[in-house]
Every structure is written in structure tokens, then in C-alpha cells.
Amino acid sequence: MNSDIKITFMRHGRSRADDENVIEGRYDAPLTDVGREQAEVRAKELKAREIKFDRIIASPLKRACETAQ
């Protein structure tokens, strides 16, 4: 039985608030087109490296949920 636990942290992609130089905090800014592309690239990298997750935990904010998908 393997008892190793690995935790991976990943920041959300670029959001509209990033483009507007707004400190986001709880501001629910969605991803920009660039942010969605960043998330897609990261997903492809993880898949290519055959990295799989048992569980994904994300903030309920739009930018985090979009990135997690």
C-alpha cells in the first residue's frame, strides 16, 4: 500500500481583473481568453506527463472554477 500523499497547487489563469490591475480578493472576475488558453496548455502538459488527480479542490470563484475544469 502506497501511503504517499502528493499535493499540487496551481494558480488560476489570467483574469479580467489582472488585465484591469485590480486586486482580486473576493472579486469574482472570469478568465480572459488568454487565461483560458493558459489553463488549456497546463491541462495538456499534465496529460502528456500522465499526471492524474484523485481530487480537485478549487475556490468557488469563476476564475478558479474555469481553470479547474
Short mmCIF file of N, CA and C in Angstrom, two decimals:
data_model
loop_
_atom_site.label_atom_id
_atom_site.label_comp_id
_atom_site.label_asym_id
_atom_site.label_seq_id
_atom_site.Cartn_x
_atom_site.Cartn_y
_atom_site.Cartn_z
N MET A 1 0.84 -1.18 0.00
CA MET A 1 0.00 0.00 0.00
C MET A 1 0.88 1.24 0.00
N ASN A 2 0.63 2.13 -0.92
CA ASN A 2 1.38 3.36 -1.02
C ASN A 2 0.68 4.44 -0.21
N SER A 3 1.35 4.95 0.81
CA SER A 3 0.73 5.96 1.66
C SER A 3 1.23 7.37 1.35
N ASP A 4 1.95 7.52 0.24
CA ASP A 4 2.43 8.85 -0.13
C ASP A 4 1.26 9.74 -0.53
N ILE A 5 1.29 10.95 -0.05
CA ILE A 5 0.29 11.93 -0.43
C ILE A 5 1.01 13.05 -1.16
N LYS A 6 0.52 13.38 -2.34
CA LYS A 6 1.10 14.47 -3.12
C LYS A 6 0.04 15.54 -3.29
N ILE A 7 0.43 16.77 -3.02
CA ILE A 7 -0.47 17.90 -3.16
C ILE A 7 0.11 18.84 -4.20
N THR A 8 -0.70 19.22 -5.16
CA THR A 8 -0.28 20.12 -6.22
C THR A 8 -1.11 21.39 -6.14
N PHE A 9 -0.44 22.53 -6.14
CA PHE A 9 -1.13 23.81 -6.15
C PHE A 9 -0.95 24.44 -7.53
N MET A 10 -2.00 25.04 -8.02
CA MET A 10 -1.92 25.71 -9.31
C MET A 10 -2.74 26.99 -9.25
N ARG A 11 -2.15 28.05 -9.71
CA ARG A 11 -2.86 29.34 -9.74
C ARG A 11 -3.77 29.38 -10.95
N HIS A 12 -4.85 30.11 -10.83
CA HIS A 12 -5.78 30.27 -11.95
C HIS A 12 -5.10 31.00 -13.10
N GLY A 13 -5.69 30.89 -14.28
CA GLY A 13 -5.20 31.61 -15.45
C GLY A 13 -5.48 33.11 -15.32
N ARG A 14 -5.00 33.86 -16.30
CA ARG A 14 -5.16 35.31 -16.28
C ARG A 14 -6.65 35.67 -16.30
N SER A 15 -7.00 36.59 -15.41
CA SER A 15 -8.41 37.00 -15.31
C SER A 15 -8.59 38.43 -15.80
N ARG A 16 -9.84 38.81 -15.95
CA ARG A 16 -10.15 40.17 -16.38
C ARG A 16 -9.60 41.18 -15.37
N ALA A 17 -9.65 40.86 -14.09
CA ALA A 17 -9.13 41.77 -13.06
C ALA A 17 -7.62 41.96 -13.22
N ASP A 18 -6.91 40.90 -13.63
CA ASP A 18 -5.47 41.04 -13.89
C ASP A 18 -5.23 42.09 -14.97
N ASP A 19 -6.04 42.03 -16.03
CA ASP A 19 -5.91 42.99 -17.13
C ASP A 19 -6.21 44.41 -16.68
N GLU A 20 -7.09 44.55 -15.69
CA GLU A 20 -7.50 45.87 -15.21
C GLU A 20 -6.67 46.34 -14.02
N ASN A 21 -5.63 45.56 -13.64
CA ASN A 21 -4.78 45.87 -12.48
C ASN A 21 -5.58 46.05 -11.20
N VAL A 22 -6.58 45.20 -11.03
CA VAL A 22 -7.43 45.22 -9.84
C VAL A 22 -6.97 44.10 -8.91
N ILE A 23 -6.83 44.40 -7.62
CA ILE A 23 -6.53 43.36 -6.65
C ILE A 23 -7.81 42.56 -6.47
N GLU A 24 -7.75 41.28 -6.82
CA GLU A 24 -8.98 40.49 -6.91
C GLU A 24 -9.62 40.15 -5.58
N GLY A 25 -8.88 39.52 -4.69
CA GLY A 25 -9.51 39.09 -3.45
C GLY A 25 -10.75 38.27 -3.74
N ARG A 26 -11.90 38.72 -3.27
CA ARG A 26 -13.15 38.01 -3.50
C ARG A 26 -13.89 38.51 -4.75
N TYR A 27 -13.29 39.45 -5.48
CA TYR A 27 -13.90 39.94 -6.72
C TYR A 27 -13.97 38.77 -7.70
N ASP A 28 -15.16 38.48 -8.20
CA ASP A 28 -15.39 37.28 -9.00
C ASP A 28 -15.17 37.52 -10.49
N ALA A 29 -13.92 37.76 -10.85
CA ALA A 29 -13.57 38.04 -12.25
C ALA A 29 -13.38 36.73 -13.02
N PRO A 30 -13.96 36.64 -14.20
CA PRO A 30 -13.76 35.44 -15.03
C PRO A 30 -12.40 35.47 -15.71
N LEU A 31 -12.01 34.35 -16.29
CA LEU A 31 -10.78 34.29 -17.06
C LEU A 31 -10.93 35.08 -18.36
N THR A 32 -9.81 35.58 -18.83
CA THR A 32 -9.77 36.18 -20.16
C THR A 32 -9.53 35.06 -21.17
N ASP A 33 -9.53 35.39 -22.44
CA ASP A 33 -9.19 34.40 -23.46
C ASP A 33 -7.78 33.85 -23.22
N VAL A 34 -6.87 34.74 -22.83
CA VAL A 34 -5.50 34.31 -22.51
C VAL A 34 -5.51 33.36 -21.33
N GLY A 35 -6.29 33.65 -20.31
CA GLY A 35 -6.39 32.79 -19.13
C GLY A 35 -6.93 31.41 -19.47
N ARG A 36 -7.94 31.36 -20.34
CA ARG A 36 -8.48 30.06 -20.77
C ARG A 36 -7.43 29.27 -21.55
N GLU A 37 -6.68 29.97 -22.39
CA GLU A 37 -5.61 29.31 -23.15
C GLU A 37 -4.53 28.79 -22.19
N GLN A 38 -4.18 29.57 -21.18
CA GLN A 38 -3.19 29.13 -20.19
C GLN A 38 -3.66 27.86 -19.50
N ALA A 39 -4.92 27.81 -19.12
CA ALA A 39 -5.47 26.63 -18.44
C ALA A 39 -5.45 25.42 -19.37
N GLU A 40 -5.78 25.62 -20.63
CA GLU A 40 -5.76 24.51 -21.59
C GLU A 40 -4.35 23.98 -21.81
N VAL A 41 -3.39 24.88 -21.90
CA VAL A 41 -1.99 24.47 -22.07
C VAL A 41 -1.54 23.66 -20.87
N ARG A 42 -1.86 24.13 -19.67
CA ARG A 42 -1.47 23.40 -18.45
C ARG A 42 -2.12 22.02 -18.41
N ALA A 43 -3.39 21.93 -18.79
CA ALA A 43 -4.09 20.63 -18.81
C ALA A 43 -3.40 19.67 -19.78
N LYS A 44 -3.01 20.16 -20.94
CA LYS A 44 -2.32 19.31 -21.93
C LYS A 44 -0.96 18.86 -21.40
N GLU A 45 -0.25 19.74 -20.70
CA GLU A 45 1.04 19.38 -20.11
C GLU A 45 0.86 18.28 -19.06
N LEU A 46 -0.14 18.42 -18.21
CA LEU A 46 -0.39 17.41 -17.18
C LEU A 46 -0.76 16.07 -17.81
N LYS A 47 -1.59 16.12 -18.84
CA LYS A 47 -1.99 14.89 -19.53
C LYS A 47 -0.79 14.22 -20.20
N ALA A 48 0.06 15.02 -20.85
CA ALA A 48 1.24 14.47 -21.52
C ALA A 48 2.19 13.80 -20.52
N ARG A 49 2.24 14.33 -19.31
CA ARG A 49 3.09 13.75 -18.27
C ARG A 49 2.38 12.65 -17.50
N GLU A 50 1.15 12.34 -17.93
CA GLU A 50 0.33 11.30 -17.31
C GLU A 50 0.09 11.55 -15.82
N ILE A 51 -0.10 12.81 -15.49
CA ILE A 51 -0.39 13.19 -14.11
C ILE A 51 -1.91 13.20 -13.94
N LYS A 52 -2.38 12.42 -12.99
CA LYS A 52 -3.81 12.32 -12.73
C LYS A 52 -4.08 12.69 -11.28
N PHE A 53 -5.26 13.21 -11.05
CA PHE A 53 -5.64 13.65 -9.71
C PHE A 53 -6.83 12.86 -9.21
N ASP A 54 -6.79 12.50 -7.94
CA ASP A 54 -7.93 11.84 -7.31
C ASP A 54 -9.01 12.86 -6.96
N ARG A 55 -8.57 14.08 -6.69
CA ARG A 55 -9.50 15.11 -6.24
C ARG A 55 -8.96 16.47 -6.64
N ILE A 56 -9.86 17.34 -7.07
CA ILE A 56 -9.50 18.73 -7.36
C ILE A 56 -10.36 19.61 -6.47
N ILE A 57 -9.71 20.46 -5.72
CA ILE A 57 -10.41 21.38 -4.83
C ILE A 57 -10.11 22.79 -5.33
N ALA A 58 -11.16 23.55 -5.61
CA ALA A 58 -10.97 24.90 -6.13
C ALA A 58 -11.90 25.87 -5.42
N SER A 59 -11.49 27.10 -5.40
CA SER A 59 -12.34 28.18 -4.91
C SER A 59 -13.62 28.21 -5.75
N PRO A 60 -14.72 28.69 -5.18
CA PRO A 60 -15.95 28.80 -5.96
C PRO A 60 -15.95 29.99 -6.93
N LEU A 61 -14.90 30.79 -6.92
CA LEU A 61 -14.84 31.94 -7.81
C LEU A 61 -14.67 31.49 -9.27
N LYS A 62 -15.24 32.27 -10.19
CA LYS A 62 -15.26 31.91 -11.61
C LYS A 62 -13.89 31.55 -12.15
N ARG A 63 -12.88 32.39 -11.87
CA ARG A 63 -11.55 32.17 -12.45
C ARG A 63 -10.96 30.84 -12.00
N ALA A 64 -11.21 30.46 -10.75
CA ALA A 64 -10.68 29.20 -10.23
C ALA A 64 -11.45 28.01 -10.80
N CYS A 65 -12.76 28.13 -10.86
CA CYS A 65 -13.58 27.04 -11.42
C CYS A 65 -13.27 26.81 -12.89
N GLU A 66 -13.12 27.90 -13.65
CA GLU A 66 -12.80 27.76 -15.08
C GLU A 66 -11.45 27.08 -15.26
N THR A 67 -10.48 27.45 -14.45
CA THR A 67 -9.15 26.83 -14.55
C THR A 67 -9.21 25.36 -14.16
N ALA A 68 -9.96 25.04 -13.12
CA ALA A 68 -10.04 23.65 -12.65
C ALA A 68 -10.72 22.73 -13.66
N GLN A 69 -11.63 23.27 -14.45
CA GLN A 69 -12.33 22.44 -15.44
C GLN A 69 -11.37 21.98 -16.49
#
